[in-house]
Amino acid sequence: MAAALAWLAAACLLFAAQVACEYGMVHVISETGSPRGKDYCILYNPQWAHLPHDLSKASLLQLRDWTTSTLCSPSDLPAKGFSNQIPLVTRGNCTFYDKVRLAQGSGAHGLLIVSKETLVPPGGNKTQYEEIGIPVALLSHKDMLDIFKSFGRAVRAALYAPHEPMLDYNMVIIFVMAVGTVALGGYWAGSRDVKKYMKHKRDDGPEKQEDEAVDVTPVMTCVFVVMCCSMLVLLYYFYDHLVYVIIGIFCLASSTGLYSCLSPLVQRLPFGKCRVCDNSLPYFHKFPQVRMLLLAVFCVAVSVVWGVFRNEDQWAWILQDALGIAFCLYMLKTIRLPTFKACTLLLLVLFIYDVFFVFITPFLTKSGNSIMVEVATGPADSATHEKLPMVLKVPRLNTSPLALCDRPFSLLGFGDILVPGLLVAYCHRFDVQVQSSRVYFVACTIAYGIGLLVTFMALALMQRGQPALLYLVPCTLITSGALALWRRELGMFWTGSGFAKDIPQPPWAPASAEGPQPLKDSEVVLPQQPPGEAQVKPTLPAEQPPELADPQNVAGVSAQEPTSPANCTLESTGLPGTSV
């Protein structure tokens, strides 16, 4: 208990000792050219002097280039001083107080300190704050070069700090994309079970064979979480080296996901059904259809275009979001949680993982930054300036210092879509099993949307990155579990044994020219039994819909050649989570 109180006290002291800093803007216009100006990011300390929130109330003063000096001693001052000017000086070995005291004494109405390093808040002490009455801020060296390149040396500048909006309108776009992806992915995953258990599948070649789902086991969950933790820590320490590996993996995985999402649509096209000629090339020996081959080329091309132009902030984010949504849909369709117990284990473990790396790691790192947030947004001191692509990103629609300086995009990680989405997919599969009119699927999807709204509210109130799973996991788990309890299906929901009854497969007649047709009850021909063994009379359900039987699941029957009923055997449909 004492140790916990000591940690809490240390945390309070840490936050109390932090220098107050805010993002602001410097509006620059040319004295001789067009009156149209441009805003640049600055980092200032309001304890020196406050900046006006409205540009119309800020004084437009001459910006004087004095970057040849560090302004650390009176000899660095110009002969006529800085009367009614905002000097630009470089960082040196003296303190911020030494610089701003000299600037204020020479008549300056503000001070901009140019830094080639990461911008840090210009700090001081209480006595120094009371003495100084002009604003002091840091400007990046890159922005200084852009100012003089765009406007020349004769420029005027105004310092101001507009209010930050609580929420940006781009959150609406992120909300629609996230909820839509979860709903569509969950619906698609459940529809696979509809086809598997309740529809007759017609095989039209390798392109129409769907990928098998992968059932997640507790061991796989533990291995996955360990890999996530290891990769996140490695990215934190070796970001510049591993970021290109992640970009390459994203290109490969997203092109595969895009192909998987578009192939059902392409297969409905009435043209391009001809196949590639006989050859010995890899993949082509399967004789793929021309239309599917063109689709594969298109998906790879989209991924390559994004990889080449990924840093084009104007439009590359659209391609990244499209590829990311396709990747998430593919994963939701392919990965399957067989029971609610597996869902609970996965979501709770990742819940702890998300909270730890966002809220706890700032107390363990030297910089005091969250490992999760720093890796997701890219380290400020990264030499490559690359960003991880495993997020949905939408540019900020409001003009604000935060959008200009720190985070021009709002982000939502793929994990915040995939992890709750796997539970939504399980709920839809359970709906199919118990024939509950998708009540679990709808309730869990709505709960996900509510959890996402709560995440946005927490983001607006705290003005810092939030672990979305902190809000999404309780909303989805509690809602789906409570619904199962209310419907008195918690036992089946927990273990995944929700199929009402095993559906036996009736035998099928020989395939005719029109395709295989089911036999009538009176026409069922029993297979020959070995001598000495009793014959077993097959039992068919009272009102079995014809589409429930699947000729492809009948042992020994080929979809390409007819067989006699004597070669047919009866099988029962397996339960979800078991191999069939």
Coordinates of C-alpha atoms in Angstrom, one line a residue:
M1 CA 0.0 0.0 0.0
A2 CA 2.8 2.4 0.9
A3 CA 4.6 1.6 -2.4
A4 CA 1.4 2.4 -4.3
L5 CA 1.0 5.7 -2.5
A6 CA 4.6 6.5 -3.3
W7 CA 4.1 5.8 -7.0
L8 CA 0.9 8.0 -6.9
A9 CA 2.8 10.9 -5.2
A10 CA 5.6 10.6 -7.7
A11 CA 3.2 10.7 -10.6
C12 CA 1.5 13.8 -9.2
L13 CA 4.9 15.5 -8.8
L14 CA 5.8 14.6 -12.3
F15 CA 2.7 16.2 -13.7
A16 CA 3.1 19.2 -11.5
A17 CA 6.7 19.7 -12.6
Q18 CA 5.9 19.7 -16.3
V19 CA 6.3 23.0 -18.0
A20 CA 3.0 24.5 -19.3
C21 CA 3.1 24.6 -23.1
E22 CA 0.6 25.1 -25.8
Y23 CA 0.6 25.1 -29.6
G24 CA 0.0 28.3 -31.4
M25 CA 0.3 29.9 -34.8
V26 CA 2.4 32.6 -36.5
H27 CA 0.6 34.1 -39.4
V28 CA 3.0 35.4 -42.0
I29 CA 2.4 37.8 -44.9
S30 CA 4.7 39.6 -47.3
E31 CA 5.2 43.3 -47.0
T32 CA 5.6 43.8 -50.7
G33 CA 3.6 40.9 -52.4
S34 CA 0.2 39.4 -52.1
P35 CA -1.7 40.0 -48.8
R36 CA -2.5 36.3 -48.7
G37 CA -0.6 34.8 -45.8
K38 CA 0.2 31.4 -44.3
D39 CA 0.1 29.9 -40.8
Y40 CA 3.0 28.1 -39.2
C41 CA 3.2 26.1 -36.0
I42 CA 4.8 27.5 -32.9
L43 CA 5.2 26.1 -29.4
Y44 CA 4.9 28.7 -26.7
N45 CA 4.6 28.9 -22.9
P46 CA 1.5 31.0 -21.8
Q47 CA 3.2 31.7 -18.5
W48 CA 5.5 34.2 -20.2
A49 CA 2.6 36.0 -21.9
H50 CA -0.7 34.9 -23.3
L51 CA -1.5 35.1 -27.0
P52 CA -4.8 36.3 -28.4
H53 CA -7.2 33.7 -29.6
D54 CA -8.4 35.7 -32.6
L55 CA -6.1 36.7 -35.5
S56 CA -7.9 40.0 -35.9
K57 CA -6.8 40.9 -32.4
A58 CA -3.1 40.0 -32.9
S59 CA -0.6 42.8 -33.8
L60 CA 0.9 42.4 -37.3
L61 CA 4.6 43.3 -36.7
Q62 CA 7.8 43.2 -38.7
L63 CA 9.6 39.8 -38.5
R64 CA 13.3 40.5 -38.3
D65 CA 15.8 37.8 -39.3
W66 CA 18.5 37.7 -36.5
T67 CA 19.3 34.0 -36.8
T68 CA 23.0 34.7 -37.1
S69 CA 22.9 35.4 -33.4
T70 CA 21.9 33.4 -30.4
L71 CA 21.0 36.5 -28.4
C72 CA 22.7 35.4 -25.3
S73 CA 24.6 38.6 -24.4
P74 CA 24.0 42.4 -24.9
S75 CA 26.7 42.4 -27.7
D76 CA 24.3 40.3 -29.8
L77 CA 21.7 43.1 -29.9
P78 CA 21.5 45.3 -33.0
A79 CA 22.5 48.9 -32.7
K80 CA 18.9 50.2 -33.1
G81 CA 17.3 47.4 -31.1
F82 CA 14.1 45.5 -32.0
S83 CA 11.6 48.3 -31.7
N84 CA 8.1 47.1 -32.6
Q85 CA 9.5 43.9 -34.1
I86 CA 9.5 40.2 -33.6
P87 CA 13.1 39.0 -33.9
L88 CA 14.1 35.5 -35.1
V89 CA 17.0 34.1 -33.2
T90 CA 18.7 30.7 -32.9
R91 CA 18.9 28.5 -29.9
G92 CA 22.2 28.7 -28.0
N93 CA 23.8 27.7 -24.6
C94 CA 21.9 30.4 -22.7
T95 CA 18.5 30.1 -21.1
F96 CA 15.2 31.2 -22.6
Y97 CA 15.0 33.8 -19.9
D98 CA 18.3 35.4 -21.0
K99 CA 17.1 35.7 -24.6
V100 CA 13.6 37.1 -23.9
R101 CA 15.0 39.6 -21.3
L102 CA 17.4 41.0 -23.8
A103 CA 14.7 41.1 -26.5
Q104 CA 12.2 42.8 -24.3
G105 CA 14.7 45.4 -23.1
S106 CA 15.5 46.3 -26.7
G107 CA 11.8 47.0 -27.6
A108 CA 10.7 43.7 -29.1
H109 CA 7.0 42.8 -28.9
G110 CA 7.7 39.0 -29.2
L111 CA 10.5 36.5 -29.6
L112 CA 10.7 33.5 -32.0
I113 CA 13.5 31.1 -31.3
V114 CA 14.4 28.9 -34.3
S115 CA 15.3 25.3 -33.4
K116 CA 16.7 22.5 -35.6
E117 CA 15.8 20.0 -32.9
T118 CA 12.5 18.8 -31.4
L119 CA 10.5 21.7 -30.1
V120 CA 10.5 22.0 -26.4
P121 CA 8.5 24.3 -24.2
P122 CA 10.4 27.5 -23.3
G123 CA 10.5 27.3 -19.5
G124 CA 11.5 29.5 -16.6
N125 CA 10.5 30.2 -13.0
K126 CA 7.8 32.2 -11.3
T127 CA 10.0 35.3 -10.8
Q128 CA 11.1 35.3 -14.4
Y129 CA 7.5 34.9 -15.6
E130 CA 6.4 37.9 -13.6
E131 CA 9.3 40.0 -15.1
I132 CA 8.6 39.2 -18.8
G133 CA 5.6 40.7 -20.6
I134 CA 6.2 39.6 -24.2
P135 CA 5.4 36.2 -25.8
V136 CA 8.2 33.8 -26.5
A137 CA 7.8 30.7 -28.8
L138 CA 9.8 28.1 -30.7
L139 CA 9.7 27.8 -34.5
S140 CA 11.1 24.9 -36.4
H141 CA 14.1 25.5 -38.7
K142 CA 12.2 24.0 -41.6
D143 CA 9.3 26.4 -41.2
M144 CA 11.7 29.3 -41.0
L145 CA 13.3 28.3 -44.4
D146 CA 9.8 28.0 -45.9
I147 CA 8.8 31.5 -44.7
F148 CA 11.7 33.2 -46.4
K149 CA 11.4 31.0 -49.5
S150 CA 7.7 31.8 -49.9
F151 CA 7.5 35.4 -48.8
G152 CA 11.1 36.8 -49.0
R153 CA 12.9 38.6 -46.3
A154 CA 10.5 41.5 -45.9
V155 CA 7.6 39.9 -44.0
R156 CA 5.2 40.7 -41.2
A157 CA 4.0 38.2 -38.6
A158 CA 1.2 37.9 -36.0
L159 CA 1.3 35.5 -33.1
Y160 CA -2.0 34.0 -32.0
A161 CA -3.5 30.8 -30.5
P162 CA -7.0 29.9 -31.6
H163 CA -9.1 27.7 -29.5
E164 CA -9.0 23.9 -30.0
P165 CA -12.3 22.4 -31.0
M166 CA -13.4 19.6 -28.6
L167 CA -14.0 17.3 -31.5
D168 CA -13.2 17.4 -35.1
Y169 CA -15.8 16.7 -37.8
N170 CA -13.6 14.0 -39.2
M171 CA -14.7 11.8 -36.2
V172 CA -18.0 11.3 -38.0
I173 CA -16.1 9.8 -41.0
I174 CA -14.0 7.6 -38.7
F175 CA -17.1 6.4 -36.9
V176 CA -19.0 5.5 -40.1
M177 CA -15.9 3.6 -41.4
A178 CA -15.3 1.7 -38.2
V179 CA -18.9 0.7 -37.4
G180 CA -19.5 -0.1 -41.1
T181 CA -16.4 -2.3 -41.2
V182 CA -17.4 -4.2 -38.0
A183 CA -21.0 -4.6 -39.2
L184 CA -20.1 -5.8 -42.7
G185 CA -17.2 -8.0 -41.5
G186 CA -19.4 -9.7 -38.8
Y187 CA -22.3 -10.1 -41.3
W188 CA -19.9 -11.7 -43.9
A189 CA -18.5 -14.1 -41.3
G190 CA -21.9 -15.2 -40.3
S191 CA -23.0 -15.6 -43.9
R192 CA -20.2 -18.1 -44.4
D193 CA -21.9 -20.3 -41.8
V194 CA -25.2 -19.9 -43.5
K195 CA -23.7 -21.2 -46.7
K196 CA -21.9 -23.9 -44.8
Y197 CA -24.9 -25.3 -42.9
M198 CA -28.0 -24.2 -44.8
K199 CA -27.2 -23.8 -48.5
H200 CA -26.2 -25.9 -51.4
K201 CA -22.8 -24.9 -52.7
R202 CA -22.1 -25.2 -56.3
D203 CA -18.4 -25.6 -57.2
D204 CA -17.4 -23.7 -60.3
G205 CA -13.7 -24.0 -60.2
P206 CA -10.9 -23.0 -57.8
E207 CA -11.9 -19.3 -57.8
K208 CA -15.2 -20.0 -56.0
Q209 CA -13.8 -22.1 -53.2
E210 CA -13.8 -19.9 -50.1
D211 CA -10.9 -19.9 -47.7
E212 CA -11.2 -22.0 -44.6
A213 CA -11.6 -20.1 -41.3
V214 CA -9.0 -20.3 -38.6
D215 CA -10.3 -21.1 -35.1
V216 CA -8.4 -19.2 -32.4
T217 CA -7.3 -21.3 -29.4
P218 CA -6.2 -20.0 -26.0
V219 CA -2.6 -20.9 -26.9
M220 CA -2.9 -18.8 -30.1
T221 CA -4.3 -15.9 -28.0
C222 CA -1.3 -16.0 -25.6
V223 CA 1.2 -16.2 -28.4
F224 CA -0.5 -13.4 -30.3
V225 CA -0.4 -11.0 -27.3
V226 CA 3.2 -11.8 -26.6
M227 CA 4.1 -11.1 -30.2
C228 CA 2.1 -7.8 -30.0
C229 CA 4.0 -6.7 -26.9
S230 CA 7.4 -7.6 -28.4
M231 CA 6.7 -5.9 -31.7
L232 CA 5.5 -2.7 -30.0
V233 CA 8.6 -2.5 -27.8
L234 CA 10.9 -3.2 -30.7
L235 CA 9.2 -0.5 -32.8
Y236 CA 9.6 1.9 -29.9
Y237 CA 13.4 1.3 -29.8
F238 CA 14.1 0.5 -33.5
Y239 CA 11.3 2.4 -35.2
D240 CA 13.4 3.7 -38.2
H241 CA 14.5 0.2 -39.1
L242 CA 11.2 -1.8 -38.6
V243 CA 8.8 0.7 -40.0
Y244 CA 9.6 -0.4 -43.5
V245 CA 9.0 -4.0 -42.6
I246 CA 5.6 -3.1 -41.3
I247 CA 4.9 -1.1 -44.5
G248 CA 5.9 -4.1 -46.7
I249 CA 3.7 -6.5 -44.6
F250 CA 0.8 -4.0 -44.9
C251 CA 1.1 -3.8 -48.7
L252 CA 1.1 -7.6 -49.1
A253 CA -1.8 -8.2 -46.6
S254 CA -3.9 -5.4 -47.8
S255 CA -3.7 -6.5 -51.5
T256 CA -4.7 -10.0 -50.4
G257 CA -7.6 -8.5 -48.4
L258 CA -8.7 -6.4 -51.3
Y259 CA -8.7 -9.4 -53.7
S260 CA -10.8 -11.4 -51.2
C261 CA -13.3 -8.6 -50.9
L262 CA -13.7 -7.9 -54.6
S263 CA -13.6 -11.5 -55.9
P264 CA -17.2 -12.3 -55.1
L265 CA -18.3 -9.2 -57.1
V266 CA -16.0 -10.0 -60.1
Q267 CA -17.2 -13.5 -60.2
R268 CA -20.7 -12.2 -61.0
L269 CA -19.5 -10.4 -64.1
P270 CA -20.7 -12.0 -67.3
F271 CA -17.4 -11.8 -69.1
G272 CA -13.7 -12.9 -68.6
K273 CA -14.6 -16.5 -67.8
C274 CA -12.0 -18.0 -70.1
R275 CA -9.0 -19.5 -68.5
V276 CA -5.3 -19.2 -68.9
C277 CA -3.7 -21.7 -71.3
D278 CA -1.8 -24.7 -70.1
N279 CA 1.7 -23.8 -68.7
S280 CA 4.2 -24.6 -65.9
L281 CA 4.3 -21.2 -64.2
P282 CA 3.5 -20.9 -60.5
Y283 CA -0.2 -20.2 -59.8
F284 CA -1.0 -20.3 -63.5
H285 CA -0.9 -24.1 -63.5
K286 CA -4.3 -23.9 -61.7
F287 CA -5.7 -22.3 -64.9
P288 CA -7.2 -19.2 -63.3
Q289 CA -9.9 -17.2 -65.1
V290 CA -8.7 -14.1 -66.9
R291 CA -11.0 -11.9 -64.9
M292 CA -9.6 -13.2 -61.6
L293 CA -6.0 -12.7 -62.9
L294 CA -6.8 -9.1 -63.9
L295 CA -8.3 -8.6 -60.4
A296 CA -5.1 -9.8 -58.8
V297 CA -3.1 -7.4 -60.9
F298 CA -5.4 -4.5 -60.0
C299 CA -5.1 -5.2 -56.2
V300 CA -1.3 -5.4 -56.4
A301 CA -1.2 -2.2 -58.4
V302 CA -3.4 -0.3 -55.8
S303 CA -1.1 -1.5 -53.0
V304 CA 2.0 -0.5 -54.9
V305 CA 0.6 2.9 -55.8
W306 CA -0.1 3.5 -52.1
G307 CA 3.4 2.3 -51.1
V308 CA 5.1 4.7 -53.6
F309 CA 2.9 7.8 -52.7
R310 CA 2.1 7.0 -49.1
N311 CA 3.5 10.3 -47.8
E312 CA 1.2 12.4 -50.0
D313 CA -1.1 13.8 -47.3
Q314 CA -3.6 15.2 -49.8
W315 CA -5.0 11.9 -51.1
A316 CA -2.9 8.9 -50.0
W317 CA -4.9 8.5 -46.9
I318 CA -7.9 7.6 -49.0
L319 CA -6.0 4.6 -50.5
Q320 CA -4.7 3.7 -47.0
D321 CA -8.2 3.6 -45.5
A322 CA -9.6 1.6 -48.5
L323 CA -6.8 -1.0 -48.2
G324 CA -7.1 -1.0 -44.4
I325 CA -10.9 -1.7 -44.5
A326 CA -10.3 -4.5 -47.0
F327 CA -7.7 -6.0 -44.7
C328 CA -10.0 -5.8 -41.7
L329 CA -12.9 -7.4 -43.6
Y330 CA -10.6 -10.2 -44.8
M331 CA -9.3 -10.9 -41.2
L332 CA -12.9 -10.9 -39.8
K333 CA -13.9 -13.4 -42.4
T334 CA -10.9 -15.6 -41.9
I335 CA -10.2 -15.6 -38.1
R336 CA -13.0 -17.2 -36.1
L337 CA -13.5 -17.3 -32.3
P338 CA -15.3 -20.6 -31.7
T339 CA -16.8 -19.8 -28.3
F340 CA -17.8 -16.8 -26.2
K341 CA -15.2 -18.0 -23.7
A342 CA -12.5 -17.5 -26.3
C343 CA -13.9 -14.1 -27.1
T344 CA -13.8 -13.0 -23.5
L345 CA -10.2 -14.3 -23.0
L346 CA -9.0 -12.5 -26.1
L347 CA -10.8 -9.2 -25.4
L348 CA -9.8 -9.0 -21.8
V349 CA -6.1 -9.8 -22.4
L350 CA -6.0 -7.1 -25.2
F351 CA -7.9 -4.7 -22.9
I352 CA -5.1 -5.0 -20.3
Y353 CA -2.5 -4.7 -23.1
D354 CA -4.0 -1.5 -24.5
V355 CA -4.4 0.2 -21.1
F356 CA -0.9 -0.7 -20.0
F357 CA 0.8 0.6 -23.1
V358 CA -1.2 3.9 -23.2
F359 CA -1.5 4.8 -19.5
I360 CA 1.2 3.0 -17.6
T361 CA 4.2 3.2 -20.0
P362 CA 4.6 7.0 -19.6
F363 CA 5.8 6.3 -16.1
L364 CA 8.4 3.8 -17.4
T365 CA 9.9 5.8 -20.3
K366 CA 12.5 8.5 -20.0
S367 CA 10.6 10.9 -22.2
G368 CA 7.4 10.4 -20.3
N369 CA 5.5 9.5 -23.5
S370 CA 3.2 6.6 -24.0
I371 CA 4.8 3.8 -26.1
M372 CA 1.5 3.1 -27.9
V373 CA 0.8 6.7 -28.8
E374 CA 4.4 7.4 -29.8
V375 CA 4.6 4.3 -32.1
A376 CA 1.2 5.0 -33.6
T377 CA 1.9 8.6 -34.4
G378 CA 5.6 8.1 -35.2
P379 CA 8.4 9.3 -32.9
A380 CA 9.1 13.0 -33.1
D381 CA 12.9 12.3 -33.5
S382 CA 12.4 9.8 -36.3
A383 CA 14.9 10.2 -39.1
T384 CA 12.6 8.7 -41.6
H385 CA 9.4 10.6 -40.7
E386 CA 7.5 7.5 -41.7
K387 CA 4.1 6.6 -40.1
L388 CA 2.8 3.1 -39.4
P389 CA 0.0 2.3 -41.9
M390 CA -2.0 0.0 -39.5
V391 CA -4.5 2.7 -38.8
L392 CA -7.5 4.4 -40.3
K393 CA -6.6 8.1 -40.8
V394 CA -8.7 11.1 -41.8
P395 CA -7.3 14.6 -42.0
R396 CA -8.6 17.2 -39.5
L397 CA -11.4 19.3 -41.0
N398 CA -11.1 22.2 -38.4
T399 CA -8.3 24.7 -38.6
S400 CA -6.5 24.4 -35.3
P401 CA -2.9 24.5 -33.9
L402 CA -3.1 20.8 -33.1
A403 CA -3.9 20.0 -36.7
L404 CA -1.1 22.2 -37.9
C405 CA 1.6 21.3 -35.4
D406 CA 1.2 17.9 -33.9
R407 CA -1.5 15.6 -35.4
P408 CA -2.9 16.7 -38.7
F409 CA -4.8 13.4 -38.9
S410 CA -7.2 11.6 -36.5
L411 CA -6.3 7.9 -36.1
L412 CA -8.1 4.7 -35.2
G413 CA -6.0 1.5 -35.0
F414 CA -7.0 -1.6 -36.8
G415 CA -7.0 -3.4 -33.5
D416 CA -9.8 -1.3 -32.3
I417 CA -11.8 -2.6 -35.3
L418 CA -10.6 -6.2 -35.4
V419 CA -10.8 -7.2 -31.8
P420 CA -14.4 -6.2 -31.1
G421 CA -15.3 -7.2 -34.7
L422 CA -14.3 -10.8 -33.9
L423 CA -16.9 -10.8 -31.1
V424 CA -19.5 -9.3 -33.5
A425 CA -18.7 -12.0 -36.0
Y426 CA -19.2 -14.7 -33.3
C427 CA -22.5 -13.2 -32.4
H428 CA -23.7 -13.4 -36.0
R429 CA -22.6 -17.0 -36.3
F430 CA -24.5 -17.8 -33.0
D431 CA -27.6 -16.1 -34.5
V432 CA -27.3 -18.4 -37.5
Q433 CA -27.0 -21.4 -35.2
V434 CA -30.0 -20.7 -32.9
Q435 CA -32.0 -18.9 -35.7
S436 CA -32.5 -15.8 -33.6
S437 CA -33.1 -13.2 -36.4
R438 CA -29.6 -11.6 -35.8
V439 CA -30.5 -10.2 -32.4
Y440 CA -27.0 -10.9 -31.0
F441 CA -25.4 -9.4 -34.1
V442 CA -27.4 -6.2 -34.0
A443 CA -27.1 -5.7 -30.3
C444 CA -23.3 -6.2 -30.3
T445 CA -22.9 -3.9 -33.3
I446 CA -24.9 -1.1 -31.6
A447 CA -22.8 -1.7 -28.4
Y448 CA -19.6 -1.2 -30.5
G449 CA -21.0 2.1 -31.9
I450 CA -21.8 3.3 -28.4
G451 CA -18.4 2.3 -27.1
L452 CA -16.8 4.2 -30.0
L453 CA -18.8 7.3 -29.1
V454 CA -17.7 7.0 -25.5
T455 CA -14.1 6.9 -26.7
F456 CA -14.6 10.1 -28.7
M457 CA -16.1 11.8 -25.6
A458 CA -13.1 10.7 -23.5
L459 CA -10.7 12.0 -26.2
A460 CA -12.5 15.4 -26.2
L461 CA -12.5 15.7 -22.4
M462 CA -8.9 14.5 -21.8
Q463 CA -7.3 15.9 -25.0
R464 CA -4.9 13.0 -25.2
G465 CA -4.7 9.7 -27.0
Q466 CA -7.1 7.1 -25.6
P467 CA -7.0 3.3 -25.5
A468 CA -10.2 2.6 -27.4
L469 CA -10.4 -1.0 -26.1
L470 CA -10.9 0.5 -22.6
Y471 CA -14.4 1.5 -23.7
L472 CA -15.1 -0.9 -26.5
V473 CA -14.4 -4.2 -24.6
P474 CA -16.8 -3.5 -21.7
C475 CA -19.6 -2.3 -24.0
T476 CA -19.5 -5.3 -26.4
L477 CA -18.8 -8.0 -23.8
I478 CA -21.3 -6.9 -21.2
T479 CA -24.0 -6.3 -23.9
S480 CA -23.6 -9.7 -25.6
G481 CA -23.3 -11.6 -22.3
A482 CA -26.3 -9.8 -20.8
L483 CA -28.4 -10.5 -23.9
A484 CA -27.5 -14.2 -23.7
L485 CA -28.4 -14.3 -20.0
W486 CA -31.8 -12.5 -20.6
R487 CA -32.6 -15.0 -23.4
R488 CA -31.5 -18.0 -21.2
E489 CA -28.9 -19.1 -23.7
L490 CA -25.8 -18.2 -21.7
G491 CA -24.6 -21.8 -21.5
M492 CA -24.9 -22.3 -25.2
F493 CA -23.5 -18.9 -25.9
W494 CA -20.5 -19.5 -23.6
T495 CA -19.5 -22.8 -25.1
G496 CA -20.6 -22.2 -28.7
S497 CA -22.8 -25.3 -28.8
G498 CA -25.8 -23.4 -30.0
F499 CA -26.8 -25.5 -33.0
A500 CA -30.4 -26.6 -32.4
K501 CA -29.8 -30.1 -33.7
D502 CA -27.4 -31.9 -36.0
I503 CA -28.6 -31.8 -39.6
P504 CA -28.0 -35.1 -41.3
Q505 CA -27.2 -35.1 -45.0
P506 CA -29.7 -37.0 -47.2
P507 CA -28.3 -39.0 -50.0
W508 CA -28.3 -37.7 -53.5
A509 CA -29.2 -39.1 -56.9
P510 CA -26.8 -39.4 -59.8
A511 CA -26.0 -36.0 -61.3
S512 CA -28.1 -35.3 -64.4
A513 CA -27.5 -32.8 -67.1
E514 CA -29.2 -30.2 -65.1
G515 CA -27.1 -30.8 -62.0
P516 CA -27.5 -33.1 -59.0
Q517 CA -31.1 -33.5 -57.7
P518 CA -32.2 -34.8 -54.3
L519 CA -33.9 -38.2 -54.0
K520 CA -37.4 -38.6 -52.7
D521 CA -37.9 -40.5 -49.4
S522 CA -39.4 -43.4 -51.3
E523 CA -36.5 -43.6 -53.6
V524 CA -33.7 -43.8 -51.1
V525 CA -31.4 -46.7 -51.8
L526 CA -29.5 -48.1 -48.9
P527 CA -25.8 -49.0 -49.3
Q528 CA -25.0 -52.7 -49.3
Q529 CA -24.0 -54.0 -45.8
P530 CA -21.4 -56.6 -45.2
P531 CA -22.8 -60.0 -44.2
G532 CA -23.5 -60.4 -40.5
E533 CA -24.1 -56.7 -39.9
A534 CA -27.5 -55.1 -39.3
Q535 CA -28.7 -52.6 -41.7
V536 CA -29.3 -49.1 -40.4
K537 CA -32.3 -47.3 -41.8
P538 CA -31.5 -43.6 -42.4
T539 CA -33.7 -41.1 -40.6
L540 CA -34.6 -37.9 -42.3
P541 CA -36.0 -34.8 -40.7
A542 CA -39.8 -34.3 -41.0
E543 CA -39.6 -31.2 -43.2
Q544 CA -36.1 -31.0 -44.4
P545 CA -35.6 -28.1 -46.8
P546 CA -33.9 -29.3 -50.0
E547 CA -31.2 -26.7 -49.8
L548 CA -29.9 -28.0 -46.5
A549 CA -28.2 -31.0 -48.1
D550 CA -24.9 -30.4 -49.7
P551 CA -23.7 -32.8 -52.4
Q552 CA -20.1 -31.8 -51.8
N553 CA -20.3 -33.0 -48.3
V554 CA -21.4 -36.5 -49.3
A555 CA -18.5 -38.9 -49.0
G556 CA -17.2 -40.3 -52.3
V557 CA -19.3 -38.0 -54.5
S558 CA -17.4 -35.9 -57.0
A559 CA -19.0 -32.6 -58.3
Q560 CA -17.7 -33.4 -61.7
E561 CA -18.9 -37.0 -62.3
P562 CA -22.2 -38.8 -61.4
T563 CA -22.2 -41.6 -59.0
S564 CA -24.8 -44.2 -57.9
P565 CA -26.7 -43.9 -54.7
A566 CA -24.9 -47.1 -53.5
N567 CA -21.8 -45.0 -53.0
C568 CA -23.5 -42.4 -50.8
T569 CA -23.2 -42.3 -47.0
L570 CA -25.0 -40.2 -44.4
E571 CA -23.1 -37.6 -42.4
S572 CA -24.1 -35.2 -39.7
T573 CA -23.2 -31.5 -39.9
G574 CA -20.5 -30.5 -37.4
L575 CA -20.9 -27.8 -34.8
P576 CA -19.1 -24.5 -35.0
G577 CA -15.6 -24.7 -33.8
T578 CA -15.1 -28.3 -34.8
S579 CA -13.5 -29.6 -37.9
V580 CA -15.9 -31.0 -40.5

